[in-house]
Coordinates of C-alpha atoms in Angstrom, one line a residue:
Chain A
M214 CA -0.2 0.3 0.2
A215 CA 1.7 3.0 -1.5
H216 CA 1.6 6.1 1.6
A217 CA 2.0 8.8 -1.2
H218 CA 1.7 12.7 0.0
A219 CA 0.0 14.5 -2.3
T220 CA 1.2 17.8 -2.1
T221 CA 1.1 20.8 -3.7
A222 CA 3.6 23.2 -5.7
S223 CA 3.9 24.8 -2.0
D224 CA 4.9 21.7 -0.4
Q225 CA 1.5 22.0 2.0
N226 CA -0.5 18.7 2.1
V227 CA -4.4 19.6 0.2
W228 CA -5.9 16.8 2.8
N229 CA -6.4 18.0 6.1
G230 CA -5.1 14.6 7.4
G231 CA -1.5 14.8 5.8
V232 CA -1.9 11.4 4.2
A233 CA -3.3 11.6 0.8
P234 CA -5.3 8.2 -0.3
L235 CA -5.0 6.9 -3.8
G236 CA -1.2 9.0 -3.7
A237 CA -4.4 11.8 -5.6
S238 CA -5.7 15.1 -4.3
Y239 CA -9.3 14.7 -2.9
G240 CA -10.2 16.7 -6.4
K241 CA -8.6 15.1 -8.8
L242 CA -10.1 11.9 -7.0
M243 CA -13.4 13.2 -6.5
M244 CA -13.2 14.1 -10.9
W245 CA -11.6 10.3 -11.1
F246 CA -14.5 8.8 -9.6
F247 CA -17.0 11.7 -11.1
L248 CA -15.4 10.7 -14.4
L249 CA -16.2 6.3 -13.9
S250 CA -20.2 6.8 -13.1
D251 CA -20.2 9.1 -16.1
A252 CA -18.8 5.9 -17.8
F253 CA -21.5 4.4 -16.6
T254 CA -24.5 6.8 -18.1
F255 CA -22.9 6.8 -20.9
S256 CA -22.2 3.1 -21.5
G257 CA -26.0 2.2 -20.7
L258 CA -27.1 4.3 -23.5
L259 CA -24.8 3.4 -25.9
I260 CA -25.5 -0.8 -24.8
T261 CA -28.8 0.2 -25.1
Y262 CA -28.4 1.8 -29.0
G263 CA -26.6 -1.9 -29.5
L264 CA -29.2 -3.7 -27.7
V265 CA -32.2 -2.0 -29.9
R266 CA -30.4 -1.7 -32.8
S267 CA -29.7 -5.7 -32.8
S268 CA -33.1 -6.6 -32.0
H269 CA -34.2 -4.9 -35.9
P270 CA -33.1 -6.7 -38.8
A271 CA -29.5 -5.4 -40.4
F272 CA -30.0 -4.2 -44.3
T273 CA -29.0 -7.6 -46.3
G274 CA -28.1 -6.6 -49.9
L275 CA -25.0 -4.7 -51.6
A276 CA -24.2 -1.2 -49.7
D277 CA -24.5 0.9 -53.6
A278 CA -28.5 -0.7 -53.3
F279 CA -29.6 0.0 -49.8
T280 CA -32.3 2.7 -49.6
F281 CA -33.8 4.3 -46.6
S282 CA -36.6 2.5 -45.6
H283 CA -38.1 1.3 -42.3
D284 CA -38.0 -2.4 -42.8
Y285 CA -34.2 -2.2 -41.5
W286 CA -31.5 -0.7 -39.5
P287 CA -30.0 2.0 -41.6
I288 CA -25.8 1.9 -42.8
P289 CA -24.6 4.9 -40.9
E290 CA -21.9 5.8 -43.5
K291 CA -25.5 6.4 -46.5
V292 CA -26.8 8.7 -43.7
F293 CA -24.4 10.6 -42.8
E294 CA -22.4 11.8 -45.8
A295 CA -23.0 15.5 -46.5
V296 CA -20.0 18.0 -45.7
P297 CA -20.6 21.7 -45.5
F298 CA -20.7 23.5 -48.4
L299 CA -20.3 20.8 -50.6
H300 CA -23.8 19.7 -51.3
G301 CA -25.5 16.9 -53.4
V302 CA -21.6 15.3 -52.4
S303 CA -21.6 11.7 -51.7
L304 CA -18.5 11.8 -48.6
P305 CA -19.4 9.4 -46.3
L306 CA -18.6 9.5 -43.1
V307 CA -15.8 12.6 -43.3
F308 CA -17.6 15.2 -42.2
V309 CA -17.4 13.3 -38.6
G310 CA -13.8 12.1 -38.7
I311 CA -12.9 15.7 -38.9
M312 CA -15.3 16.2 -36.2
T313 CA -12.9 13.9 -34.1
F314 CA -9.3 15.5 -35.6
I315 CA -10.7 18.4 -34.2
L316 CA -11.4 16.9 -30.6
I317 CA -8.5 14.7 -30.9
M318 CA -5.7 18.2 -31.6
S319 CA -7.8 19.9 -28.7
S320 CA -7.2 17.3 -26.0
V321 CA -3.5 17.4 -27.3
T322 CA -3.5 21.5 -26.6
M323 CA -5.5 20.6 -23.4
V324 CA -2.7 17.9 -21.6
L325 CA 0.4 20.6 -23.4
A326 CA -2.5 23.1 -20.7
V327 CA -1.8 20.5 -17.7
E328 CA 1.9 20.4 -19.1
A329 CA 2.7 23.9 -19.0
G330 CA 0.7 24.6 -15.4
H331 CA 3.0 22.1 -14.2
R332 CA 6.0 24.8 -14.8
M333 CA 4.2 27.9 -13.7
D334 CA 4.3 29.3 -17.0
Q335 CA 1.0 31.3 -16.7
K336 CA 1.1 32.5 -20.5
A337 CA 2.2 28.7 -22.2
V338 CA -1.1 27.8 -19.6
E339 CA -3.4 30.8 -21.0
K340 CA -2.2 30.1 -24.9
W341 CA -2.7 26.3 -24.8
M342 CA -6.2 27.0 -23.4
L343 CA -7.2 29.8 -25.5
W344 CA -7.0 26.6 -28.3
T345 CA -8.8 23.9 -26.4
I346 CA -11.6 26.5 -26.0
L347 CA -11.4 27.4 -29.8
G348 CA -11.2 23.4 -30.4
G349 CA -14.7 23.0 -28.3
L350 CA -16.4 26.1 -29.4
T351 CA -15.2 24.4 -33.4
F352 CA -16.3 21.1 -32.2
L353 CA -19.9 21.9 -30.7
G354 CA -20.3 24.2 -33.8
C355 CA -18.7 21.3 -36.5
Q356 CA -22.4 19.6 -34.4
A357 CA -25.2 22.3 -35.2
W358 CA -24.3 21.5 -38.6
E359 CA -24.8 18.2 -38.4
W360 CA -28.1 18.4 -37.0
T361 CA -29.7 20.6 -38.9
H362 CA -28.5 18.6 -42.1
F363 CA -30.2 15.6 -40.4
I364 CA -33.4 17.2 -38.3
V365 CA -34.0 19.3 -42.4
G366 CA -33.6 15.8 -44.7
T367 CA -31.6 14.9 -47.6
D368 CA -33.2 16.1 -51.5
V369 CA -35.9 13.5 -51.5
A370 CA -38.1 12.3 -49.4
T371 CA -38.2 8.7 -47.8
K372 CA -42.3 7.5 -47.8
V373 CA -43.3 6.3 -44.8
T374 CA -46.3 4.0 -44.6
D375 CA -48.0 5.7 -40.7
F376 CA -51.1 4.8 -38.8
V377 CA -53.6 8.0 -37.9
F378 CA -56.6 8.6 -37.7
V379 CA -58.9 10.0 -40.2
N380 CA -62.6 10.2 -38.9
G381 CA -62.2 8.6 -36.0
E382 CA -60.8 4.8 -37.6
L383 CA -57.2 4.6 -37.7
T384 CA -55.5 4.8 -41.4
K385 CA -52.8 3.1 -43.2
V386 CA -50.9 6.6 -45.0
T387 CA -48.5 6.5 -47.2
K388 CA -46.8 10.2 -46.7
D389 CA -43.2 11.9 -47.8
V390 CA -40.8 12.4 -45.0
Y391 CA -37.6 14.7 -45.0
G392 CA -35.1 14.3 -42.1
A393 CA -36.2 13.2 -38.7
N394 CA -37.6 14.6 -35.1
L395 CA -38.2 12.4 -32.3
H396 CA -41.3 10.9 -33.9
I397 CA -41.0 10.8 -37.5
N398 CA -37.5 10.2 -39.1
Q399 CA -37.0 9.5 -42.9
Y400 CA -33.3 7.4 -42.7
G401 CA -35.5 4.3 -41.0
P402 CA -36.6 2.8 -37.3
Q403 CA -37.8 5.9 -34.9
D404 CA -35.2 4.2 -32.6
F405 CA -32.1 5.4 -34.9
A406 CA -33.0 9.8 -35.2
D407 CA -33.9 9.2 -31.3
F408 CA -30.7 7.1 -30.6
F409 CA -29.1 9.6 -32.7
F410 CA -30.6 12.8 -30.7
F411 CA -29.9 11.7 -27.4
I412 CA -26.4 10.2 -27.6
T413 CA -25.1 13.1 -29.6
G414 CA -26.7 15.8 -27.5
F415 CA -25.5 14.0 -24.2
H416 CA -22.0 13.9 -25.6
G417 CA -23.2 17.8 -27.5
F418 CA -23.7 18.7 -23.6
H419 CA -20.6 17.7 -22.0
V420 CA -18.5 19.3 -24.6
F421 CA -20.5 22.7 -23.8
S422 CA -19.9 22.3 -20.2
G423 CA -16.7 21.6 -21.1
V424 CA -15.6 24.4 -23.1
L425 CA -18.0 26.9 -19.6
L426 CA -15.6 24.8 -17.6
N427 CA -12.4 25.4 -20.3
F428 CA -13.2 29.0 -19.8
L429 CA -12.8 29.3 -16.7
I430 CA -9.7 28.1 -16.2
Y431 CA -8.3 30.5 -18.8
Y432 CA -10.5 33.1 -16.5
N433 CA -8.7 32.2 -13.9
T434 CA -5.1 31.9 -15.0
V435 CA -5.2 35.0 -17.1
T436 CA -6.0 37.1 -13.8
G437 CA -3.7 35.3 -11.6
V438 CA -5.8 32.6 -9.6
Y439 CA -3.5 30.1 -9.8
N440 CA 0.2 31.6 -9.5
R441 CA -1.1 32.9 -6.4
R442 CA -2.5 30.3 -5.5
G443 CA 0.7 28.1 -6.4
H444 CA -0.3 25.6 -8.4
Y445 CA -2.1 24.9 -11.3
E446 CA -4.2 21.5 -10.3
M447 CA -7.4 22.5 -11.5
V448 CA -5.9 22.6 -15.1
E449 CA -5.3 18.7 -14.1
K450 CA -8.8 18.2 -13.2
V451 CA -10.8 20.2 -15.6
G452 CA -8.5 18.8 -18.4
L453 CA -9.1 15.2 -17.1
Y454 CA -13.4 15.9 -17.8
W455 CA -12.1 17.5 -21.0
H456 CA -10.1 14.5 -21.9
F457 CA -12.6 12.5 -20.9
V458 CA -15.3 13.9 -23.6
D459 CA -12.6 13.1 -25.8
L460 CA -12.6 10.0 -24.7
V461 CA -16.4 9.4 -25.5
W462 CA -16.5 11.0 -28.2
V463 CA -13.9 7.8 -29.9
F464 CA -16.7 5.4 -28.6
V465 CA -19.5 7.4 -30.2
F466 CA -17.8 7.4 -33.1
T467 CA -17.3 3.7 -33.9
F468 CA -20.1 2.5 -32.3
F469 CA -22.5 4.4 -34.1
Y470 CA -21.2 5.9 -36.6
L471 CA -18.5 3.1 -38.1
V472 CA -20.1 -0.4 -37.3
Chain Z
M87 CA -7.4 46.2 -8.4
A88 CA -4.3 45.2 -9.1
H89 CA -1.7 44.6 -5.9
H90 CA 1.2 44.2 -7.2
S91 CA 2.8 44.2 -3.9
H92 CA 1.1 40.4 -3.0
E93 CA 1.9 39.0 -6.8
P94 CA 4.3 35.7 -5.1
E95 CA 6.9 35.5 -7.1
V96 CA 6.6 32.3 -9.3
V97 CA 9.5 30.8 -11.1
V98 CA 8.7 29.6 -14.2
L99 CA 10.6 26.3 -15.2
P100 CA 11.3 25.7 -18.7
P101 CA 9.3 23.8 -21.5
D102 CA 10.1 20.0 -20.8
K103 CA 11.3 18.8 -24.3
E104 CA 11.0 14.9 -24.1
K105 CA 8.0 15.3 -22.5
I106 CA 5.4 17.1 -25.0
K107 CA 7.3 15.7 -28.2
K108 CA 6.0 12.4 -26.7
L109 CA 2.2 14.1 -26.6
W110 CA 2.5 14.7 -29.8
T111 CA 3.5 10.9 -30.4
V112 CA -0.1 10.6 -28.9
A113 CA -2.6 12.8 -30.9
A114 CA -0.1 11.2 -34.1
I115 CA -1.2 7.4 -33.2
L116 CA -4.7 8.9 -31.8
G117 CA -4.9 10.8 -35.7
A118 CA -2.7 7.2 -36.8
I119 CA -5.4 4.7 -35.6
T120 CA -8.7 7.1 -36.9
A121 CA -8.1 7.3 -40.4
V122 CA -7.4 3.3 -40.9
E123 CA -10.2 3.0 -38.7
F124 CA -12.1 5.4 -41.7
I125 CA -10.2 3.2 -44.6
V126 CA -11.3 -0.5 -43.0
A127 CA -14.9 1.4 -42.8
F128 CA -14.5 0.9 -46.1
T129 CA -12.6 -1.6 -47.7
V130 CA -13.8 -4.2 -45.1
P131 CA -16.6 -6.2 -46.1
T132 CA -19.3 -5.5 -43.3
G133 CA -19.0 -8.4 -40.5
F134 CA -17.7 -9.7 -37.1
F135 CA -14.2 -9.2 -38.0
K136 CA -14.7 -5.9 -39.4
T137 CA -16.4 -5.1 -36.1
S138 CA -14.3 -7.0 -34.5
V139 CA -10.7 -4.2 -36.3
F140 CA -13.2 -1.3 -34.2
V141 CA -14.0 -3.1 -31.1
I142 CA -10.0 -3.3 -30.4
M143 CA -8.9 -0.1 -32.5
T144 CA -11.7 1.9 -30.2
I145 CA -10.0 0.7 -27.0
V146 CA -6.0 0.6 -28.2
K147 CA -6.9 4.6 -28.7
A148 CA -8.9 4.7 -25.4
G149 CA -6.1 2.9 -23.8
Y150 CA -3.7 6.3 -24.9
I151 CA -6.3 8.6 -24.2
V152 CA -7.0 7.6 -21.0
G153 CA -3.2 6.2 -19.7
E154 CA -1.0 8.5 -21.1
F155 CA -3.6 12.1 -21.8
M156 CA -5.6 11.5 -18.2
H157 CA -1.7 10.2 -16.7
L158 CA -3.6 6.9 -14.9
K159 CA -0.7 4.9 -16.0
Y160 CA 2.0 6.8 -13.6
E161 CA -1.0 7.6 -10.9
A162 CA -0.5 4.4 -8.0
K163 CA -1.5 1.5 -8.7
V164 CA -4.8 1.4 -6.0
L165 CA -5.9 4.2 -8.2
F166 CA -5.8 2.2 -11.1
W167 CA -7.4 -0.2 -10.5
S168 CA -9.7 1.1 -7.9
V169 CA -10.4 2.5 -12.3
L170 CA -10.2 -0.2 -14.2
I171 CA -11.7 -2.5 -12.1
P172 CA -15.9 -1.0 -12.4
I173 CA -15.2 -1.4 -16.0
V174 CA -16.3 -5.1 -15.9
F175 CA -19.8 -3.9 -14.8
I176 CA -19.9 -2.7 -18.6
V177 CA -18.2 -5.4 -20.0
W178 CA -21.0 -7.5 -18.3
M179 CA -24.7 -5.1 -19.5
L180 CA -22.4 -4.9 -22.9
I181 CA -23.0 -8.7 -23.2
A182 CA -25.9 -9.0 -21.6
F183 CA -27.8 -6.7 -23.1
L184 CA -26.6 -7.8 -26.6
Y185 CA -27.6 -11.7 -26.2
E186 CA -31.3 -9.9 -25.2
G187 CA -31.9 -8.1 -28.6
F188 CA -30.9 -10.8 -30.9
Q189 CA -33.2 -13.3 -28.9
L190 CA -35.5 -10.3 -29.3
S191 CA -35.0 -9.6 -32.9
D192 CA -36.0 -13.6 -33.0
V193 CA -39.0 -13.3 -31.3
N194 CA -40.4 -9.8 -33.6
F195 CA -39.2 -10.8 -36.8
I196 CA -38.0 -14.5 -37.3

């Protein structure tokens, strides 16, 4: 059993008892356990997606012959193939790939901010935090575009059969559907759209709160709060959160878009 | 509101070149794996093999992010395992739910 002392830069014990359990400060430890619980939440969402998807029939034909239908689960690369400013060009998963690179890059700039914090280099922390915030905002912008495109739909409508009440009688109707929302979906079974909004929305909300936290850290760095405190551990703790957001995206990218 | 007399003397250390180089290496690895995933998505036929490749690559990426970026590899072993061991619940949930999903598929569509 390690009895490590977690100390700050000014060599003060972080935990009042003098000994830090697990060799980490209180805040860092709690951040780890929060992230673990958050990992359970995201796993719940992604695994339920797996359950619902595997309970639907898969499209069995050739990918080229794929059309949108409520009878089978869609192939993601056929749904997500649009890129801004390139209307009508089929570029499967390109935009999501770009978003993935943006998030990985902002993870690197975050870890560079943490490194600068260890060296008490205020200017470098400011620089890297700004890049991280920029990366986060860019990602959010991309997601807003992705959502808009998903909601508005493609140029060609999908014929969807639905049951509606006409004069008090349940009647089968066929209608043209563009795009998707929580009660109609042109791309496939309704669950597909619902999971899209839920999973990417919940992740996007994490990115949004991450950007807010990053801004707070940036503000405190600029005003010299951490210099006066004698350490930049807050950068490290929020950094953990930010990397976690990137980690979740890695899983969303694989299990929602690729598989 | 600046109380310059109260500002502490801060010693700024020079950048740790080796550490920074290592971080960029990890970033390059993450980028490269994503690029390979991209290629696999369009060249390998859909099936168990393709899904397994994706899962393995995702776990490798997750390992780099948690181990290097989040620094977990270098924390106390007790902390490392306290975070890692609870993941078995997720693995169990995954197995149970996918099994259930395929059963539901049989009931609903066959």
